[in-house]
mmCIF file of C-alpha atoms in Angstrom:
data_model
loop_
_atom_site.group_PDB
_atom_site.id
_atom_site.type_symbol
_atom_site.label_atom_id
_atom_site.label_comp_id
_atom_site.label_asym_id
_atom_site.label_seq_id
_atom_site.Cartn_x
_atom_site.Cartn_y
_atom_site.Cartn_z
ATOM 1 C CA UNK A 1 171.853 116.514 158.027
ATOM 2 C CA UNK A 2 171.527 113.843 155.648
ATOM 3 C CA UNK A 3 167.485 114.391 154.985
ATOM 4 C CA UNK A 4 168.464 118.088 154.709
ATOM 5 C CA UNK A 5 170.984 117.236 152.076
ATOM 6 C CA UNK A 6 168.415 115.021 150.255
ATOM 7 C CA UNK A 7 165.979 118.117 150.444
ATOM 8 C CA UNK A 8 168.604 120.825 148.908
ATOM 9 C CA UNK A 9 168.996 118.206 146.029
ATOM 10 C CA UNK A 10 165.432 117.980 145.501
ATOM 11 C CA UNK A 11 164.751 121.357 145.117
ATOM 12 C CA UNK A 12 168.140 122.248 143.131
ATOM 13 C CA UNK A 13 167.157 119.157 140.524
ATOM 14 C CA UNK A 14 162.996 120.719 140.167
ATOM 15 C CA UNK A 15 164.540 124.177 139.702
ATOM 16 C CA UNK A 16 167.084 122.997 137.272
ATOM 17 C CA UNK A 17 164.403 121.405 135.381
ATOM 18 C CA UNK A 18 161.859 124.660 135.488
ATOM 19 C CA UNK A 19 164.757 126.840 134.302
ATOM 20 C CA UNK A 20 165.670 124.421 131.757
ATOM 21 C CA UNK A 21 162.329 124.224 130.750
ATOM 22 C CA UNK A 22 161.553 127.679 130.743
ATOM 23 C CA UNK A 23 164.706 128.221 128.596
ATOM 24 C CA UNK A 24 164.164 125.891 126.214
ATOM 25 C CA UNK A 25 160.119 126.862 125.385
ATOM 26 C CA UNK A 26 161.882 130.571 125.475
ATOM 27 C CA UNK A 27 164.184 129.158 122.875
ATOM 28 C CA UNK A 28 161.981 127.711 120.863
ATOM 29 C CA UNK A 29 164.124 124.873 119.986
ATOM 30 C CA UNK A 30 161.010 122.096 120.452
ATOM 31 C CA UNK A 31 157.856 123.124 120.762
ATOM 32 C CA UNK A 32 157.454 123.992 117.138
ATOM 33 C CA UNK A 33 158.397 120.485 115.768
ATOM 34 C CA UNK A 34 156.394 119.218 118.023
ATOM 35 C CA UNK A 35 153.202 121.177 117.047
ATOM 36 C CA UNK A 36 153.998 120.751 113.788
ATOM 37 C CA UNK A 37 153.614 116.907 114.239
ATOM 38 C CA UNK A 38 150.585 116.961 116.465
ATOM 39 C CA UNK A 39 148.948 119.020 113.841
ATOM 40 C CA UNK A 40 150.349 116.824 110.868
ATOM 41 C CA UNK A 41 148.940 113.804 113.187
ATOM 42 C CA UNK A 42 145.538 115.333 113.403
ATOM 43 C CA UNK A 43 145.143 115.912 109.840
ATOM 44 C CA UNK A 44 145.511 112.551 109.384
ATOM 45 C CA UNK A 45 143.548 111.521 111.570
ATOM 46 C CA UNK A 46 140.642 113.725 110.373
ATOM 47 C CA UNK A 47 141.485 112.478 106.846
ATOM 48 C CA UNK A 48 141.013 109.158 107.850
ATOM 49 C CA UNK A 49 137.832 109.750 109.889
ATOM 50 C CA UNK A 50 136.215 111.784 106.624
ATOM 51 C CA UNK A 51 137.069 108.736 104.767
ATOM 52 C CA UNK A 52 135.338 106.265 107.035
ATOM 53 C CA UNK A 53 132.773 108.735 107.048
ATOM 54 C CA UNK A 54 132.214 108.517 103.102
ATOM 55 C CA UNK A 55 132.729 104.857 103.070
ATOM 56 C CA UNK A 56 129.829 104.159 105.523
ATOM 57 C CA UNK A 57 127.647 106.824 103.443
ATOM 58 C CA UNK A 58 128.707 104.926 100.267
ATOM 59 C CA UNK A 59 127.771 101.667 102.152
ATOM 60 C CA UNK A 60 124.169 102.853 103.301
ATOM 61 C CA UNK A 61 123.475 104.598 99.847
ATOM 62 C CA UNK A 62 123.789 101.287 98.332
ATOM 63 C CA UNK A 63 121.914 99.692 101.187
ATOM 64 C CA UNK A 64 119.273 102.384 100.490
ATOM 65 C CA UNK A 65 119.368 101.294 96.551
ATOM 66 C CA UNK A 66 119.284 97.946 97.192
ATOM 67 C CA UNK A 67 116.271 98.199 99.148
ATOM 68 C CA UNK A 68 114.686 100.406 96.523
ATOM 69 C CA UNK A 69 115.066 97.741 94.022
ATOM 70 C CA UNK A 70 113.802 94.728 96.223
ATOM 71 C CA UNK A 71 110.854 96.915 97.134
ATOM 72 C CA UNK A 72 110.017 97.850 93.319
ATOM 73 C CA UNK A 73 110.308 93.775 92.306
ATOM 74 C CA UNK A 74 108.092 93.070 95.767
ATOM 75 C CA UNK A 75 105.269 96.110 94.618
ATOM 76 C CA UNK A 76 105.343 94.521 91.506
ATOM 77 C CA UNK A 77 105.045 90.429 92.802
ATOM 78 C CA UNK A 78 102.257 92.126 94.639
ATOM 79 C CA UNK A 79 100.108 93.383 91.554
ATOM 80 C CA UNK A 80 100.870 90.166 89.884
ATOM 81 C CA UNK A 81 99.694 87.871 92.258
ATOM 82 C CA UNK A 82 96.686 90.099 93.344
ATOM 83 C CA UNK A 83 95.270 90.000 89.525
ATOM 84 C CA UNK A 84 96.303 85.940 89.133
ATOM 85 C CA UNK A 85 94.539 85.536 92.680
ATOM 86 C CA UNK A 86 91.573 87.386 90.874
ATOM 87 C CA UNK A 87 91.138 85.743 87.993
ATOM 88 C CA UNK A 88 91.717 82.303 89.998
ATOM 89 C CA UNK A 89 88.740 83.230 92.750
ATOM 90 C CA UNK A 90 91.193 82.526 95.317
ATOM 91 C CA UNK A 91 91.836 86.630 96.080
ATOM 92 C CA UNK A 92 90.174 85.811 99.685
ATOM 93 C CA UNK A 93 92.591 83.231 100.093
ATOM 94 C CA UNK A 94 95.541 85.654 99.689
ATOM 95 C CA UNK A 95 96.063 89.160 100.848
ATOM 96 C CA UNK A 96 98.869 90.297 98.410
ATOM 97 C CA UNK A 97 98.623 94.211 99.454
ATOM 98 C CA UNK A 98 98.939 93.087 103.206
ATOM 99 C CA UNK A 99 101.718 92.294 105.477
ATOM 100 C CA UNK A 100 102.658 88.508 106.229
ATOM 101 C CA UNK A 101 101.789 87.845 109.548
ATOM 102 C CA UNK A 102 104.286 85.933 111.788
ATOM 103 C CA UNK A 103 105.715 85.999 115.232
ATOM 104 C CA UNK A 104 107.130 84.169 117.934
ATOM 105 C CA UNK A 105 108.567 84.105 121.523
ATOM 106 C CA UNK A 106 111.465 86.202 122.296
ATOM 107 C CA UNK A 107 115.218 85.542 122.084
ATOM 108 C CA UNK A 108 116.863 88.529 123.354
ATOM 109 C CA UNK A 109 119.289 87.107 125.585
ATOM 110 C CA UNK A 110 120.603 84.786 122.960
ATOM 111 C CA UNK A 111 120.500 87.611 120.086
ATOM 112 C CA UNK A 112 123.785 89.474 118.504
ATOM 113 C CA UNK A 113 124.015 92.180 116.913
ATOM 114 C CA UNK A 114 123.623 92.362 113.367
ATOM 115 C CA UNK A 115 126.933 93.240 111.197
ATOM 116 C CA UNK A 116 127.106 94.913 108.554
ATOM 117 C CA UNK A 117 128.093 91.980 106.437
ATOM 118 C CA UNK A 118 125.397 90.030 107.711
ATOM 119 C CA UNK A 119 122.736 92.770 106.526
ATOM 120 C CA UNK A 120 124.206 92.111 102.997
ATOM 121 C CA UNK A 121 124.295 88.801 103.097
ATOM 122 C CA UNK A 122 120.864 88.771 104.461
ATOM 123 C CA UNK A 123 119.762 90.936 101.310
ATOM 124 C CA UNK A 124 121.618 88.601 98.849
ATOM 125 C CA UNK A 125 119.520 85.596 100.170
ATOM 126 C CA UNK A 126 116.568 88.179 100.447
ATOM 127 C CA UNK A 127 117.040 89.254 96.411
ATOM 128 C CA UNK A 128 117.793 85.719 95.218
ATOM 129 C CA UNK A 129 114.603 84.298 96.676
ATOM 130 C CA UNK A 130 112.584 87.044 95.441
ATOM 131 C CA UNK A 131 114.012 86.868 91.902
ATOM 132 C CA UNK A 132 113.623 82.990 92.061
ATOM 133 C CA UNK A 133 109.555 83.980 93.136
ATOM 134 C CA UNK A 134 109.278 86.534 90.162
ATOM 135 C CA UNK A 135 110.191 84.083 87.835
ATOM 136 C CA UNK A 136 107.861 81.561 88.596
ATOM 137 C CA UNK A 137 104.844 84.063 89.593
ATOM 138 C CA UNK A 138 105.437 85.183 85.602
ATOM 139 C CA UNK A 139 105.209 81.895 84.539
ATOM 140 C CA UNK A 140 102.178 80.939 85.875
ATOM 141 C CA UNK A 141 100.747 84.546 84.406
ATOM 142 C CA UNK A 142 102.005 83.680 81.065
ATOM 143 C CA UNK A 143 100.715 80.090 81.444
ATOM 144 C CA UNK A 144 97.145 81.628 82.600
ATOM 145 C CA UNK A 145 97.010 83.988 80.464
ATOM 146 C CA UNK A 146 97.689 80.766 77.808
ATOM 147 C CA UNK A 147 94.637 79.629 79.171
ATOM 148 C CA UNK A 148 92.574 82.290 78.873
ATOM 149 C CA UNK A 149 93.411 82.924 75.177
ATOM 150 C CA UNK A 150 92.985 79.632 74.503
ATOM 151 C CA UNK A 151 89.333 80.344 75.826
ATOM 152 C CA UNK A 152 88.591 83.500 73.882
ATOM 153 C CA UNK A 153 89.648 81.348 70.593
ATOM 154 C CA UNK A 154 87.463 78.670 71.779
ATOM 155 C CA UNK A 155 84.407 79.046 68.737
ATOM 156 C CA UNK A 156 81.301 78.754 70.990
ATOM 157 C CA UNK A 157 77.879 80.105 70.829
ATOM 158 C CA UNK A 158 75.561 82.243 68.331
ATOM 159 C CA UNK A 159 76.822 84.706 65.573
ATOM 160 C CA UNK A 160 73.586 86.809 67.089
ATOM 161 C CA UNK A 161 72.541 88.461 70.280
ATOM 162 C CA UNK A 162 68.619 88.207 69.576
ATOM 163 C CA UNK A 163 67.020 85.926 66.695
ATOM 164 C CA UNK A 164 66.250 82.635 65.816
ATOM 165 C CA UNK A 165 67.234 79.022 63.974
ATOM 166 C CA UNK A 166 65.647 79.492 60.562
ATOM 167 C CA UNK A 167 67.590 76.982 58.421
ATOM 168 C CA UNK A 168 69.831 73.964 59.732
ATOM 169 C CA UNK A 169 73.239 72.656 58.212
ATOM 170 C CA UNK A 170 72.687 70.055 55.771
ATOM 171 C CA UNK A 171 70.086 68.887 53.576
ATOM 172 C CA UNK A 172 67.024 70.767 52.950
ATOM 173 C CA UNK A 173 64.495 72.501 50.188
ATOM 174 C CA UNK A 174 66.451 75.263 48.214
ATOM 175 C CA UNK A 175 64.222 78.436 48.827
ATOM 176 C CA UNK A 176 64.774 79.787 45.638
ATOM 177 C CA UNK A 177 64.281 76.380 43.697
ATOM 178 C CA UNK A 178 62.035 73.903 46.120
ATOM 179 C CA UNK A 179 64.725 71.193 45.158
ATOM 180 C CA UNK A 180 66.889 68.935 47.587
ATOM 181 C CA UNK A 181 69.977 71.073 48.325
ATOM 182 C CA UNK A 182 73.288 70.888 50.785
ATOM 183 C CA UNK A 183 73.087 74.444 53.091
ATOM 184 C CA UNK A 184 76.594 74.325 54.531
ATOM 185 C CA UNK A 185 75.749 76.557 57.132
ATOM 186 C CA UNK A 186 73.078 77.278 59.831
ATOM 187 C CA UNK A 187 70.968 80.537 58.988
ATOM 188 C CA UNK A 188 69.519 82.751 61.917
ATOM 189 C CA UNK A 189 66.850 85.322 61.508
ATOM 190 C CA UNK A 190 67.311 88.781 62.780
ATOM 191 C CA UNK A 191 65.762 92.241 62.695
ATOM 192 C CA UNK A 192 68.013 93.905 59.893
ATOM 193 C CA UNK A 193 70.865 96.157 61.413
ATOM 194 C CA UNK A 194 71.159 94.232 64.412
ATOM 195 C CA UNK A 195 74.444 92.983 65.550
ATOM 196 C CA UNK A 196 76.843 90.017 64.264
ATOM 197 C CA UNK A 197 78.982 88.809 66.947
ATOM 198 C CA UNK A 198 82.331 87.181 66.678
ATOM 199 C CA UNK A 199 82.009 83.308 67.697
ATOM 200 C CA UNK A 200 85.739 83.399 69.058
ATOM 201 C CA UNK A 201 88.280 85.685 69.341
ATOM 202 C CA UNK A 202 90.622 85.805 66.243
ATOM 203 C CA UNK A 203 91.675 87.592 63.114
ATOM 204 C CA UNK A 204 89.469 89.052 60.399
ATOM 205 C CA UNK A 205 90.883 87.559 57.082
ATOM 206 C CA UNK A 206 88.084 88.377 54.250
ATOM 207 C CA UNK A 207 85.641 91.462 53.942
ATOM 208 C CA UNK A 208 84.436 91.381 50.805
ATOM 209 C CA UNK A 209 81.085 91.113 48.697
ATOM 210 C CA UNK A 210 81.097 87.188 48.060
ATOM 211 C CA UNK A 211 78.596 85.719 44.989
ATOM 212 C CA UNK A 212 75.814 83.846 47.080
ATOM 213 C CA UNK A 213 77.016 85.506 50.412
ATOM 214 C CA UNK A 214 76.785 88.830 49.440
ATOM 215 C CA UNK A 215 78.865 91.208 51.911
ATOM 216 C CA UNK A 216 81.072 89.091 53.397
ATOM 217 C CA UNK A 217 83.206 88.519 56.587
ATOM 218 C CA UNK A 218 85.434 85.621 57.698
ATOM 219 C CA UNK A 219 87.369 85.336 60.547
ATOM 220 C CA UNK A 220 90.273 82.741 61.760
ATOM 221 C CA UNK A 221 91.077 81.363 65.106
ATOM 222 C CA UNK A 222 94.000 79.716 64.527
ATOM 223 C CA UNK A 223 94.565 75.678 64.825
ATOM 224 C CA UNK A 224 92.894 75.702 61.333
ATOM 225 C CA UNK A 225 89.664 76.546 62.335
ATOM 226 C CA UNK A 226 87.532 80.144 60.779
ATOM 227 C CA UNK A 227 84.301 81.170 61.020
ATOM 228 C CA UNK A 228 82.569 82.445 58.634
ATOM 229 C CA UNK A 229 79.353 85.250 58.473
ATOM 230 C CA UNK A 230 77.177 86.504 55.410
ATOM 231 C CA UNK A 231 74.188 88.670 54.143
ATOM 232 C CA UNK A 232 75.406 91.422 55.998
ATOM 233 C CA UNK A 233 74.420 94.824 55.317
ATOM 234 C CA UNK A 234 77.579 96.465 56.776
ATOM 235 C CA UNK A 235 80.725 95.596 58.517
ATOM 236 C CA UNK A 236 82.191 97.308 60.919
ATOM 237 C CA UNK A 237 85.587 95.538 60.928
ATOM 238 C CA UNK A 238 88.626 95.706 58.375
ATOM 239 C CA UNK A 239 90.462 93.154 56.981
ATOM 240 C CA UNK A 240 93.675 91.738 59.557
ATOM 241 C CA UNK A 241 91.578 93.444 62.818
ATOM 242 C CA UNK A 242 91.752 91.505 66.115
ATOM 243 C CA UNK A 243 88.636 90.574 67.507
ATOM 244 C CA UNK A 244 87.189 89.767 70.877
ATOM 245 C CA UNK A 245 84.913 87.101 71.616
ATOM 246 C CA UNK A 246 81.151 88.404 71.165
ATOM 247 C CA UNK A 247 82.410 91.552 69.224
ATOM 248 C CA UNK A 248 80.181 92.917 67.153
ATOM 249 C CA UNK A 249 81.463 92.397 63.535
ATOM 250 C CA UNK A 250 78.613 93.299 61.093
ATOM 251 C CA UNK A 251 74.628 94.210 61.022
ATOM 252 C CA UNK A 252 72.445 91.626 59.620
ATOM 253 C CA UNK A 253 71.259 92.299 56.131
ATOM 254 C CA UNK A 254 69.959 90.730 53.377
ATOM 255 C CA UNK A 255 72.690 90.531 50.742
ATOM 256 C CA UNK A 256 73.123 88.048 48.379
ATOM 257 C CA UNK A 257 71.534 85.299 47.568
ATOM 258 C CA UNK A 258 68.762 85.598 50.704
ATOM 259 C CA UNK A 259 65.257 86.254 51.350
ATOM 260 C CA UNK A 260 65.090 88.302 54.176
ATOM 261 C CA UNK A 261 67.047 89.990 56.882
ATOM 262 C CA UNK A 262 69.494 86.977 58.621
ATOM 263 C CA UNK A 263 73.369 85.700 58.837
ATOM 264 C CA UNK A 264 74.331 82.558 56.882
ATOM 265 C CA UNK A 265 76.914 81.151 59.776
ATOM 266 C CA UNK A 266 79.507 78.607 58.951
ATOM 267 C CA UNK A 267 82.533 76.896 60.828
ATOM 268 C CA UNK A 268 85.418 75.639 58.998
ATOM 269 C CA UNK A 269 88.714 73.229 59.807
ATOM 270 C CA UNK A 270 91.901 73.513 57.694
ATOM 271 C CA UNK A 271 89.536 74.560 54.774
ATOM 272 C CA UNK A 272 86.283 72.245 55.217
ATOM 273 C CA UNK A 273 83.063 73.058 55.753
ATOM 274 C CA UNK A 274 81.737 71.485 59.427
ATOM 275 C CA UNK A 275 78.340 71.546 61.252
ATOM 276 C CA UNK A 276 78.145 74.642 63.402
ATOM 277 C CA UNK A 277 75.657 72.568 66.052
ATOM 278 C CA UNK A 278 78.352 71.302 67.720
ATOM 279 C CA UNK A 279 79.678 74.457 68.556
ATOM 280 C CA UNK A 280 76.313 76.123 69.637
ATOM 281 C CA UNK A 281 75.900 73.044 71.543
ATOM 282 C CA UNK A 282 79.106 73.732 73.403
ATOM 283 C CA UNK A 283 77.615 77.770 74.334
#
């Protein structure tokens, strides 16, 4: 009696709650609020995800520009070190346009997972070294390429390709007047209209038809020193031109006070006449 007591309570209780149930959905009295919310909930939520979504794509964009930058500063460490290697003789030594090559055992078990914030701090330490690199690298370019000027203005050799030592600096027999004269210079024979070479790189400073020189051409290396080149029967250089080290300058000629085809060569330092031999010695 009892358990079929308990039973008719059960089943008056489950169909008081379907008809309840059933009226209220019929009634509409909750179901809208709560769809309302769920959908209210949800468009939050999908606001929040698109926002996550557009922070990571922010994140990996400047990842991406980052790397862009570090590669651009790398490809150009790269060039600069492959031409100082080059112009060192070490370029065997040092394979700029290849990979580093490095490796070890494996770690796996003990390795986590990168975070985020461990890339980026990764790429700080990354950019700092290879600005740090730069900066030297350019250093010893600008220091090299010290050197190498320093080189160029170096006064060294013959004002002529082909030719010979016709007249030596100092005393000697005028050839005009047989008598004991100073000759300032050194003079070297040459087939007329061949070239006249720079001794050193520097700056043209005269062109101009000189008494006793005749057409004319000096040119100054800095540190007080110019060389100087006459009888020439053209110039091919203008007045505050740069020139190269064994660029042609002039043809030899015979202007002036001269008799024959040759260049009348002299070095000077901070305005005084010095003996060229030294500097042909030094060739």
């Amino acid at each position: 009696m009892t358990i079929a007591l308990g039973m008719f309570s059960i089943f008056m209780i489950v169909g008081a709650t379907f008809y309840t149930t059933k009226w209220v959905l019929q009634q509409d009295l909750v179901s809208e609020t709560a769809i309302q919310k769920w959908q209210m909930e949800l468009a939050q939520q999908k606001e929040e995800l698109e926002k996550a979504k557009k922070e990571s794509e922010d994140k990996v964009q400047a990842l991406s520009s980052r790397l862009a930058s570090m590669q651009a500063h790398i490809l150009r460490l790269d060039a600069t070190g492959s031409r100082l290697a080059e112009e060192a003789g070490i370029s065997d030594e040092f394979g700029f346009g290849a990979a580093p090559a490095m490796g070890g055992p494996s770690e796996e078990e003990d390795t986590d997972k990168a975070s985020y914030q461990d890339v980026v701090s990764s790429l700080d330490s990354i950019q700092s070294s290879i600005e740090a690199k730069e900066q030297q690298l350019f250093a010893l370019e600008s220091l090299l390429l010290d050197k190498n000027i320093s080189a160029e203005q170096k006064i060294t050799g013959r004002p002529v390709n082909t030719g010979w030592l016709s007249s030596p600096y100092g005393y000697r027999s005028d050839p005009f007047t047989g008598k004991r004269a100073w000759h300032a210079g050194i003079d070297f024979s040459a087939l007329a209209g061949s070239d006249v070479v720079a001794t050193a790189a520097g700056v043209v400073t005269t062109v101009e038809r000189k008494a006793g020189y005749g057409i004319f051409v000096e040119v100054s290396h800095g540190d007080g020193y110019t060389t100087r080149y006459g009888h020439n029967k053209t110039v091919v250089v203008k007045k505050g031109d740069l020139v190269k080290k064994g660029q042609v300058i002039a043809k030899v000629g015979s202007t002036g006070r001269s008799t024959g085809p040759h260049v009348h060569y002299e070095v000077t330092r901070n305005g005084k006449r010095v003996n060229p031999w030294r500097y042909l010695k030094e060739s």
